[in-house]
Amino acid sequence: MYAVVEINGKQYRAENGKNLLVDRLDAAPGESVVFEKVVLLAGENTAVGTPYVKGASVKATVNEEVKGDKVVVFKYMPKKHYRRTHGHRQQYTVLTVNEIVGA
């Protein structure tokens, strides 16, 4: 059984016992979180939400916060002596899915 859940405006496929790498959440490691915006439940019976499945939720535990790979932004204008380098590392939260509650 799996569920497609919406977290911070993005959709993720959640399965029991699997890890999810989502955009940073304001939750401490070890804290339990519940997501109620379930778009799809699939298993023996499939339920598609309009827009969300009523009574469905995904329970997860926060494992840690990590940083993604560095993205380098380089701006350049030829013959103008203009060069700018800027780097960015996105922060993510690693979740472990504990339970998928279906309707």
PDB file of C-alpha atoms in Angstrom:
ATOM      1  CA  MET A   1       0.000   0.000   0.000  1.00  0.00           C
ATOM      2  CA  TYR A   2       1.254   3.469  -0.807  1.00  0.00           C
ATOM      3  CA  ALA A   3      -0.059   7.007  -0.728  1.00  0.00           C
ATOM      4  CA  VAL A   4       0.678  10.181  -2.639  1.00  0.00           C
ATOM      5  CA  VAL A   5       0.850  12.958  -0.057  1.00  0.00           C
ATOM      6  CA  GLU A   6       1.202  16.717  -0.494  1.00  0.00           C
ATOM      7  CA  ILE A   7       3.864  18.288   1.728  1.00  0.00           C
ATOM      8  CA  ASN A   8       4.730  21.997   1.386  1.00  0.00           C
ATOM      9  CA  GLY A   9       3.054  22.184  -2.018  1.00  0.00           C
ATOM     10  CA  LYS A  10       4.933  19.214  -3.506  1.00  0.00           C
ATOM     11  CA  GLN A  11       3.707  15.646  -3.948  1.00  0.00           C
ATOM     12  CA  TYR A  12       5.625  12.626  -2.641  1.00  0.00           C
ATOM     13  CA  ARG A  13       5.014   8.888  -2.803  1.00  0.00           C
ATOM     14  CA  ALA A  14       4.936   7.483   0.741  1.00  0.00           C
ATOM     15  CA  GLU A  15       5.254   3.806   1.668  1.00  0.00           C
ATOM     16  CA  ASN A  16       5.412   2.202   5.116  1.00  0.00           C
ATOM     17  CA  GLY A  17       8.971   2.080   6.466  1.00  0.00           C
ATOM     18  CA  LYS A  18      10.458   4.145   3.630  1.00  0.00           C
ATOM     19  CA  ASN A  19      12.369   7.425   3.965  1.00  0.00           C
ATOM     20  CA  LEU A  20      11.218  10.665   2.340  1.00  0.00           C
ATOM     21  CA  LEU A  21      13.479  13.620   1.537  1.00  0.00           C
ATOM     22  CA  VAL A  22      11.220  16.697   1.709  1.00  0.00           C
ATOM     23  CA  ASP A  23      11.805  20.438   1.866  1.00  0.00           C
ATOM     24  CA  ARG A  24      12.709  21.624   5.363  1.00  0.00           C
ATOM     25  CA  LEU A  25       9.965  21.384   7.988  1.00  0.00           C
ATOM     26  CA  ASP A  26       9.828  23.206  11.316  1.00  0.00           C
ATOM     27  CA  ALA A  27      10.050  20.008  13.358  1.00  0.00           C
ATOM     28  CA  ALA A  28      12.794  18.695  15.620  1.00  0.00           C
ATOM     29  CA  PRO A  29      14.458  15.314  15.012  1.00  0.00           C
ATOM     30  CA  GLY A  30      12.505  12.532  16.722  1.00  0.00           C
ATOM     31  CA  GLU A  31       9.262  14.488  16.525  1.00  0.00           C
ATOM     32  CA  SER A  32       6.156  12.881  15.053  1.00  0.00           C
ATOM     33  CA  VAL A  33       4.240  14.622  12.244  1.00  0.00           C
ATOM     34  CA  VAL A  34       0.910  13.887  10.537  1.00  0.00           C
ATOM     35  CA  PHE A  35       0.061  14.857   6.957  1.00  0.00           C
ATOM     36  CA  GLU A  36      -3.624  14.944   6.059  1.00  0.00           C
ATOM     37  CA  LYS A  37      -3.368  16.163   2.469  1.00  0.00           C
ATOM     38  CA  VAL A  38      -3.448  12.709   0.864  1.00  0.00           C
ATOM     39  CA  VAL A  39      -4.088  12.919  -2.873  1.00  0.00           C
ATOM     40  CA  LEU A  40      -4.170   9.182  -3.632  1.00  0.00           C
ATOM     41  CA  LEU A  41      -4.339   5.898  -1.715  1.00  0.00           C
ATOM     42  CA  ALA A  42      -3.353   2.769  -3.607  1.00  0.00           C
ATOM     43  CA  GLY A  43      -3.487  -0.845  -2.495  1.00  0.00           C
ATOM     44  CA  GLU A  44      -6.220  -3.418  -2.918  1.00  0.00           C
ATOM     45  CA  ASN A  45      -8.680  -0.555  -3.394  1.00  0.00           C
ATOM     46  CA  THR A  46      -7.562   2.707  -4.966  1.00  0.00           C
ATOM     47  CA  ALA A  47      -8.998   5.996  -3.721  1.00  0.00           C
ATOM     48  CA  VAL A  48      -8.398   9.231  -5.600  1.00  0.00           C
ATOM     49  CA  GLY A  49      -9.150  12.473  -3.810  1.00  0.00           C
ATOM     50  CA  THR A  50     -11.086  15.452  -5.108  1.00  0.00           C
ATOM     51  CA  PRO A  51      -8.747  17.153  -4.210  1.00  0.00           C
ATOM     52  CA  TYR A  52      -7.907  15.093  -1.089  1.00  0.00           C
ATOM     53  CA  VAL A  53      -9.011  11.694   0.227  1.00  0.00           C
ATOM     54  CA  LYS A  54     -11.310  12.171   3.235  1.00  0.00           C
ATOM     55  CA  GLY A  55     -10.204  10.469   6.441  1.00  0.00           C
ATOM     56  CA  ALA A  56      -6.768   9.542   5.109  1.00  0.00           C
ATOM     57  CA  SER A  57      -3.484  10.612   6.676  1.00  0.00           C
ATOM     58  CA  VAL A  58       0.196   9.721   6.722  1.00  0.00           C
ATOM     59  CA  LYS A  59       2.084   9.524  10.029  1.00  0.00           C
ATOM     60  CA  ALA A  60       5.843  10.012   9.939  1.00  0.00           C
ATOM     61  CA  THR A  61       8.809  10.628  12.228  1.00  0.00           C
ATOM     62  CA  VAL A  62      11.483  13.255  11.598  1.00  0.00           C
ATOM     63  CA  ASN A  63      14.932  11.652  11.366  1.00  0.00           C
ATOM     64  CA  GLU A  64      17.308  14.518  10.625  1.00  0.00           C
ATOM     65  CA  GLU A  65      17.912  17.683   8.662  1.00  0.00           C
ATOM     66  CA  VAL A  66      20.407  17.548   5.804  1.00  0.00           C
ATOM     67  CA  LYS A  67      21.739  19.877   3.124  1.00  0.00           C
ATOM     68  CA  GLY A  68      21.501  19.086  -0.567  1.00  0.00           C
ATOM     69  CA  ASP A  69      24.234  19.317  -3.166  1.00  0.00           C
ATOM     70  CA  LYS A  70      25.685  22.731  -3.900  1.00  0.00           C
ATOM     71  CA  VAL A  71      24.261  24.566  -6.882  1.00  0.00           C
ATOM     72  CA  VAL A  72      26.675  27.106  -8.357  1.00  0.00           C
ATOM     73  CA  VAL A  73      25.236  30.161 -10.093  1.00  0.00           C
ATOM     74  CA  PHE A  74      27.731  31.983 -12.321  1.00  0.00           C
ATOM     75  CA  LYS A  75      26.850  35.261 -14.022  1.00  0.00           C
ATOM     76  CA  TYR A  76      29.102  36.512 -16.783  1.00  0.00           C
ATOM     77  CA  MET A  77      29.082  39.320 -19.321  1.00  0.00           C
ATOM     78  CA  PRO A  78      31.777  39.130 -21.966  1.00  0.00           C
ATOM     79  CA  LYS A  79      34.098  42.124 -22.439  1.00  0.00           C
ATOM     80  CA  LYS A  80      32.568  43.981 -19.467  1.00  0.00           C
ATOM     81  CA  HIS A  81      34.713  42.615 -16.592  1.00  0.00           C
ATOM     82  CA  TYR A  82      31.556  41.317 -14.897  1.00  0.00           C
ATOM     83  CA  ARG A  83      31.707  37.957 -13.153  1.00  0.00           C
ATOM     84  CA  ARG A  84      29.690  36.849 -10.131  1.00  0.00           C
ATOM     85  CA  THR A  85      29.702  33.440  -8.487  1.00  0.00           C
ATOM     86  CA  HIS A  86      27.054  32.445  -5.989  1.00  0.00           C
ATOM     87  CA  GLY A  87      26.412  29.062  -4.360  1.00  0.00           C
ATOM     88  CA  HIS A  88      23.326  27.583  -2.706  1.00  0.00           C
ATOM     89  CA  ARG A  89      22.615  24.447  -0.679  1.00  0.00           C
ATOM     90  CA  GLN A  90      18.953  23.604  -0.091  1.00  0.00           C
ATOM     91  CA  GLN A  91      17.958  22.324   3.349  1.00  0.00           C
ATOM     92  CA  TYR A  92      15.916  19.122   3.525  1.00  0.00           C
ATOM     93  CA  THR A  93      14.204  17.070   6.222  1.00  0.00           C
ATOM     94  CA  VAL A  94      14.436  13.265   6.187  1.00  0.00           C
ATOM     95  CA  LEU A  95      11.199  11.571   7.282  1.00  0.00           C
ATOM     96  CA  THR A  96      10.443   7.909   7.998  1.00  0.00           C
ATOM     97  CA  VAL A  97       6.867   6.904   7.166  1.00  0.00           C
ATOM     98  CA  ASN A  98       5.371   4.973  10.087  1.00  0.00           C
ATOM     99  CA  GLU A  99       1.765   4.462   9.095  1.00  0.00           C
ATOM    100  CA  ILE A 100      -0.687   5.176   6.284  1.00  0.00           C
ATOM    101  CA  VAL A 101      -4.226   5.567   7.617  1.00  0.00           C
ATOM    102  CA  GLY A 102      -6.885   4.945   4.959  1.00  0.00           C
ATOM    103  CA  ALA A 103     -10.538   5.733   4.816  1.00  0.00           C
TER     104      ALA A 103
END
